[in-house]
Coordinates of N, CA and C and ligand atoms in Angstrom, one line a residue:
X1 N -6.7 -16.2 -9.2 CA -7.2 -14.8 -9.5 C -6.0 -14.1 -10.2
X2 N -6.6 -13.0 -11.1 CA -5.7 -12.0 -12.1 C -4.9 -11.2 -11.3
X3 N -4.3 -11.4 -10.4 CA -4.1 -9.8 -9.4 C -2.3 -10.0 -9.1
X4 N -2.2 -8.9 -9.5 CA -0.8 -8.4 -9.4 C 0.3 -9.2 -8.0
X5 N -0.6 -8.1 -7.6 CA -0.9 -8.0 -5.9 C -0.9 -9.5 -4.7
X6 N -1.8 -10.1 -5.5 CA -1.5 -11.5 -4.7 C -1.0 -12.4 -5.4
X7 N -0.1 -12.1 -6.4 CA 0.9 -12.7 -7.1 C 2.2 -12.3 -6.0
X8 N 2.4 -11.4 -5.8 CA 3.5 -10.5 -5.3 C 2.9 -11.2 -3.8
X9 N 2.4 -11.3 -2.9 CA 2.0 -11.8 -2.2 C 2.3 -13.7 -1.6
X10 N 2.0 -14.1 -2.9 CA 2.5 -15.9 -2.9 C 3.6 -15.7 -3.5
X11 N 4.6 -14.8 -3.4 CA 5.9 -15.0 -4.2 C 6.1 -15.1 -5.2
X12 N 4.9 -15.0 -6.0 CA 4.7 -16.0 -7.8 C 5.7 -14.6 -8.5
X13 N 6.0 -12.9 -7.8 CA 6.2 -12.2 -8.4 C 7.5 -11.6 -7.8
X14 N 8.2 -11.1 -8.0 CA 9.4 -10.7 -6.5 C 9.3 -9.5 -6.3
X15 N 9.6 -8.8 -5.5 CA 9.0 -7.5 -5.1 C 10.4 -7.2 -3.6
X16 N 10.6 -5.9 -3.7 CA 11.8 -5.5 -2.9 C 10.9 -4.6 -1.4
X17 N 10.7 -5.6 -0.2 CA 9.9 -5.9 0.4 C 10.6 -4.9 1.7
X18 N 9.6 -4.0 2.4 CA 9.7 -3.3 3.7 C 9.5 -4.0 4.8
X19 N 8.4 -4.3 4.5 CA 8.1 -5.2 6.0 C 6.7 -6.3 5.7
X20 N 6.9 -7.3 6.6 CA 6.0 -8.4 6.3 C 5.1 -9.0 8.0
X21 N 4.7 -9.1 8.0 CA 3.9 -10.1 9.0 C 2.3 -10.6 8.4
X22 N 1.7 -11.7 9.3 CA 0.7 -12.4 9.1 C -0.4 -11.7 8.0
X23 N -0.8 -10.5 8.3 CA -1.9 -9.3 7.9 C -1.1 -8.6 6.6
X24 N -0.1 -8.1 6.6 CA 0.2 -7.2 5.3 C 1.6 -7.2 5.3
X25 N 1.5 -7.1 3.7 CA 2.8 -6.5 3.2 C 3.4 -5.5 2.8
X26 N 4.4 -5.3 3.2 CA 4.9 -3.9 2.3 C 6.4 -4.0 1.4
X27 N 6.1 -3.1 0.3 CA 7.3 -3.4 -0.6 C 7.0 -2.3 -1.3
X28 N 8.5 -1.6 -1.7 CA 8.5 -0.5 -3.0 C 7.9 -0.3 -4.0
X29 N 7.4 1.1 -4.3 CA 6.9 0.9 -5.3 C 7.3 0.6 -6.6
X30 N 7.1 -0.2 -8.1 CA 8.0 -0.3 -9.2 C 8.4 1.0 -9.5
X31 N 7.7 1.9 -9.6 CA 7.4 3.4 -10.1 C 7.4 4.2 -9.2
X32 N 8.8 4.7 -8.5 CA 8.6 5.7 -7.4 C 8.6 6.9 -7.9
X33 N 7.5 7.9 -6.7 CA 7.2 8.9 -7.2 C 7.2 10.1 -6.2
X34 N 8.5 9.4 -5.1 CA 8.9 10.2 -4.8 C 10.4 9.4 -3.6
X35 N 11.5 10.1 -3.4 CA 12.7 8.9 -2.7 C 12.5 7.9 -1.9
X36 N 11.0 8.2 -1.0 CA 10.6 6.7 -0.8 C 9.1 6.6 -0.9
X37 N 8.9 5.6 -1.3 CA 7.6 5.2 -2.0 C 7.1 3.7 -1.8
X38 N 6.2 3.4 -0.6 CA 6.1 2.2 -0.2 C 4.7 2.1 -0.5
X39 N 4.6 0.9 -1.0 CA 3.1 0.5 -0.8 C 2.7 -0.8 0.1
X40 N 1.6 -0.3 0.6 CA 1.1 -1.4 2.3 C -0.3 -1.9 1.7
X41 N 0.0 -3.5 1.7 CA -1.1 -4.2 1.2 C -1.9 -5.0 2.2
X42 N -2.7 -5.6 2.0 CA -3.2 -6.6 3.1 C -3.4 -7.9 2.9
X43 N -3.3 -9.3 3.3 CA -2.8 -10.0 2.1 C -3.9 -11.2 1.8
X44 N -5.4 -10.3 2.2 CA -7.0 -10.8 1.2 C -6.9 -10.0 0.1
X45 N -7.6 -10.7 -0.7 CA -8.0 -9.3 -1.9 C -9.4 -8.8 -1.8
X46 N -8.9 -7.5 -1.3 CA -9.7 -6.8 -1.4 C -10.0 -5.7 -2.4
X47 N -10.5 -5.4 -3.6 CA -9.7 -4.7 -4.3 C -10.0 -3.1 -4.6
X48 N -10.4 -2.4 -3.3 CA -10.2 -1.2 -3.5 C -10.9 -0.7 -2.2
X49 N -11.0 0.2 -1.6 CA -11.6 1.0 -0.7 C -13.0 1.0 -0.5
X50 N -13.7 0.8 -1.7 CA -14.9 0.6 -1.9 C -15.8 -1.2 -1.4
X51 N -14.2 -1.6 -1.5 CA -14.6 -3.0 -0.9 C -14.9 -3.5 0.8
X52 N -14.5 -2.2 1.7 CA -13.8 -2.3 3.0 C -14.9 -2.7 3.7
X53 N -14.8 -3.4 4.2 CA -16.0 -4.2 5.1 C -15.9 -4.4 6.7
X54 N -17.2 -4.9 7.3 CA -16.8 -5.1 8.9 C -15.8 -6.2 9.0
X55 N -16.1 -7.3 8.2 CA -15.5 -8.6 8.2 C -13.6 -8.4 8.0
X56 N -13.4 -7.5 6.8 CA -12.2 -7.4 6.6 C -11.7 -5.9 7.2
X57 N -11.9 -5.2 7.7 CA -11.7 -3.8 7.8 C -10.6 -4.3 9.1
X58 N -10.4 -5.4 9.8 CA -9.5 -5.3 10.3 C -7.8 -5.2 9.9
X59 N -7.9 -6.2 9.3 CA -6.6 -5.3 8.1 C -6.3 -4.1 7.7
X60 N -7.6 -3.0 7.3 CA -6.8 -1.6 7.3 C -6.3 -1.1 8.4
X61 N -7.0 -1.2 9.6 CA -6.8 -1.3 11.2 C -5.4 -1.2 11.2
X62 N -4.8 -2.6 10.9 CA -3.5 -3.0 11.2 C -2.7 -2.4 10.2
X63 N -2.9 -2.6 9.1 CA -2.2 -1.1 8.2 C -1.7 0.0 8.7
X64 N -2.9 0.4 9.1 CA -2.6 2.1 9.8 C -1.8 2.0 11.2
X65 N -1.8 1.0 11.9 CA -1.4 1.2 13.3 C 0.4 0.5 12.9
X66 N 0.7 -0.3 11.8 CA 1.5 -0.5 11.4 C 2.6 0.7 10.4
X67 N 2.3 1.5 9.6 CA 2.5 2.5 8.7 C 3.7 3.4 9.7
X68 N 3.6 3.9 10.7 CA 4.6 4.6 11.7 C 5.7 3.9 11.2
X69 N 5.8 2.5 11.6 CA 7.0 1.5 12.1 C 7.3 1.1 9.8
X70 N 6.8 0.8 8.9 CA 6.9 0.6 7.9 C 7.9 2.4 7.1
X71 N 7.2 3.5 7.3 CA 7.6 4.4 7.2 C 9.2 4.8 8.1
X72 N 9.4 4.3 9.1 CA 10.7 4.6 9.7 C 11.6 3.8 9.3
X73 N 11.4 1.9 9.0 CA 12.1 1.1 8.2 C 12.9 1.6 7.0
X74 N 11.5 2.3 6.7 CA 12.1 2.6 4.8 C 12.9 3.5 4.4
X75 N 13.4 4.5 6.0 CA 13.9 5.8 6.0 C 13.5 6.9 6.1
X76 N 12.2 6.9 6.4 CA 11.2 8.5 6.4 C 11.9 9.0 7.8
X77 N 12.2 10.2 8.2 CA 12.5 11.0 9.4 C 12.1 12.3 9.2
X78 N 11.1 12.8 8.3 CA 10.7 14.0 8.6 C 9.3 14.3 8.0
X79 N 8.4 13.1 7.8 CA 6.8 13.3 7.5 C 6.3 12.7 6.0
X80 N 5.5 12.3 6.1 CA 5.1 10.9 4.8 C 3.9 11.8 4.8
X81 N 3.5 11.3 3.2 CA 2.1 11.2 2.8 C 1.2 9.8 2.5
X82 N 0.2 9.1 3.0 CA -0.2 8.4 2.9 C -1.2 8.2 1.9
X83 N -1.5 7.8 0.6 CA -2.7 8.2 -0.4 C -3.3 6.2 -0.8
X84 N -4.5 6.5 -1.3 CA -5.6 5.4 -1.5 C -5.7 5.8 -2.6
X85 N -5.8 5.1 -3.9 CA -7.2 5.8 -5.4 C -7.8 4.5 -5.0
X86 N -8.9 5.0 -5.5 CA -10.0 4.4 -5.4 C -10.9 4.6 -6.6
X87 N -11.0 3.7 -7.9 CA -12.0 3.6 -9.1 C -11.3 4.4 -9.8
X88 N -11.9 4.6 -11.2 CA -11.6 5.0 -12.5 C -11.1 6.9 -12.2
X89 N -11.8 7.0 -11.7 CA -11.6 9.1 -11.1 C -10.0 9.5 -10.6
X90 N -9.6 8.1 -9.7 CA -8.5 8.2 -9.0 C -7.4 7.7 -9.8
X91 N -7.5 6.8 -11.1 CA -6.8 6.3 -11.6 C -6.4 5.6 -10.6
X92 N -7.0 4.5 -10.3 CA -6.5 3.5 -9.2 C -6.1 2.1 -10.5
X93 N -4.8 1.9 -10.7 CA -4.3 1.2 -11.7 C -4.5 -0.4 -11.3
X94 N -4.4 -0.5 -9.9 CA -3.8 -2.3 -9.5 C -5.6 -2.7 -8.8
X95 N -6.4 -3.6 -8.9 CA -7.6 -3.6 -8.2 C -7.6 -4.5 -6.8
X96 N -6.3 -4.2 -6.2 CA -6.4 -4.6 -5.2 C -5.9 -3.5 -4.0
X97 N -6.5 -3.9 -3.4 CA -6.2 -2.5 -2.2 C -5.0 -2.3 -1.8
X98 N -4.4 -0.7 -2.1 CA -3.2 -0.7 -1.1 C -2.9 0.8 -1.1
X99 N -2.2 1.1 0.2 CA -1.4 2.4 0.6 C -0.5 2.7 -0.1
X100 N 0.0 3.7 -0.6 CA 0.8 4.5 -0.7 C 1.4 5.5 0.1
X101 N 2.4 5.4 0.6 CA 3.6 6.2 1.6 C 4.3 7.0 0.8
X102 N 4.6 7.9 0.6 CA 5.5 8.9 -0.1 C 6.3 9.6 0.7
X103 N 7.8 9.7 0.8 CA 8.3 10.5 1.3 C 9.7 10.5 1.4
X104 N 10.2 11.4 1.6 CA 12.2 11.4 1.9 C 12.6 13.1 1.0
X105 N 11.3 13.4 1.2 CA 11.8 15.0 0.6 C 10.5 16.1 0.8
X106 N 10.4 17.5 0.7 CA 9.3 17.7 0.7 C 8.3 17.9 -0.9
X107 N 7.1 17.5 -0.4 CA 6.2 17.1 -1.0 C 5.1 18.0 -1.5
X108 N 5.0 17.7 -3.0 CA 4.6 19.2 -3.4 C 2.8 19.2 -2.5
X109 N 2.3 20.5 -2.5 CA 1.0 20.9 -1.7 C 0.1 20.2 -2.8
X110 N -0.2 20.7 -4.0 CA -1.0 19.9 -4.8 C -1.2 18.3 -4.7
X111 N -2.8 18.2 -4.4 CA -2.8 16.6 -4.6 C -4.0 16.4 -5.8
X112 N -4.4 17.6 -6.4 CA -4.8 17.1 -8.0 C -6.3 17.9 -7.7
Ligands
LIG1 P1 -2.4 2.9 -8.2 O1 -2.3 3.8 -9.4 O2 -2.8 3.6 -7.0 O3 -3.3 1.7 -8.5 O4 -1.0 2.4 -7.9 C1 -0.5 1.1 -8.3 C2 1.0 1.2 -8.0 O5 1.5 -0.2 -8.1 C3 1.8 2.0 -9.0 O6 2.4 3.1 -8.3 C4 2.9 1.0 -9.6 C5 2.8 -0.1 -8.6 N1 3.0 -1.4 -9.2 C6 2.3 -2.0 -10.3 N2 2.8 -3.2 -10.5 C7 3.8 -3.4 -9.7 C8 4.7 -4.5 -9.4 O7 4.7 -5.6 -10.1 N3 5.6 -4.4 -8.5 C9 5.7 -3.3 -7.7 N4 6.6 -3.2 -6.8 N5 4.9 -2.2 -7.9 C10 4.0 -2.3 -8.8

């Protein structure tokens, strides 16, 4: 498969990595867009929000219950932003599902 994502995932790609276990990965964004900028993957392809299922939805589960402990690793100590795009509207660039963590400063109010 075409995907960035599970390239970066089988190692095929190298990526400057937060935290890893069984279920997801996390690693920097190429393009930070703000002092820390992590993105949390899961490591089926699933490729977007729209895809989230009974079968796989345990993965975002673990995402979210993991994101606290990935956000403290990476240096956050005073509040993150968590963001999804999802399809063409969102400008969701990579078609595989993943979080976005933003944070290490404060963060403008506007989200578009
Ligand atoms: P989105 O626009 O929500 O689909 O965000 C995709 C993000 O993925 C974007 O912020 C840049 C990042 N990205 C794309 N390719 C790579 C890559 O090869 N390595 C890393 N670390 N990040 C990537």
């Amino acid at each position: 498969m075409d995907c960035i994502f599970c390239k970066i995932i089988a190692g095929e790609i190298p990526s400057s990595k937060v935290y890893e276990d069984e279920k997801i990965l996390a690693f920097n964004d190429i393009n930070p867009m703000a002092p820390v900028h992590v993105l949390v993957i899961p490591k089926i392809h699933i490729p977007s929000c729209d895809g989230i299922n009974e079968e796989n939805s345990c993965f975002v589960k673990h995402i979210f219950e993991k994101i606290p402990e990935i956000a403290k690793t990476a240096g956050i100590t005073n509040g993150y932003r968590v963001i999804t795009n999802c399809g063409e509207d969102a400008k969701q660039s990579v078609k595989h599902l993943h979080f976005h963590i933003l944070g290490g400063r404060s963060l403008p109010e506007n989200m578009g």
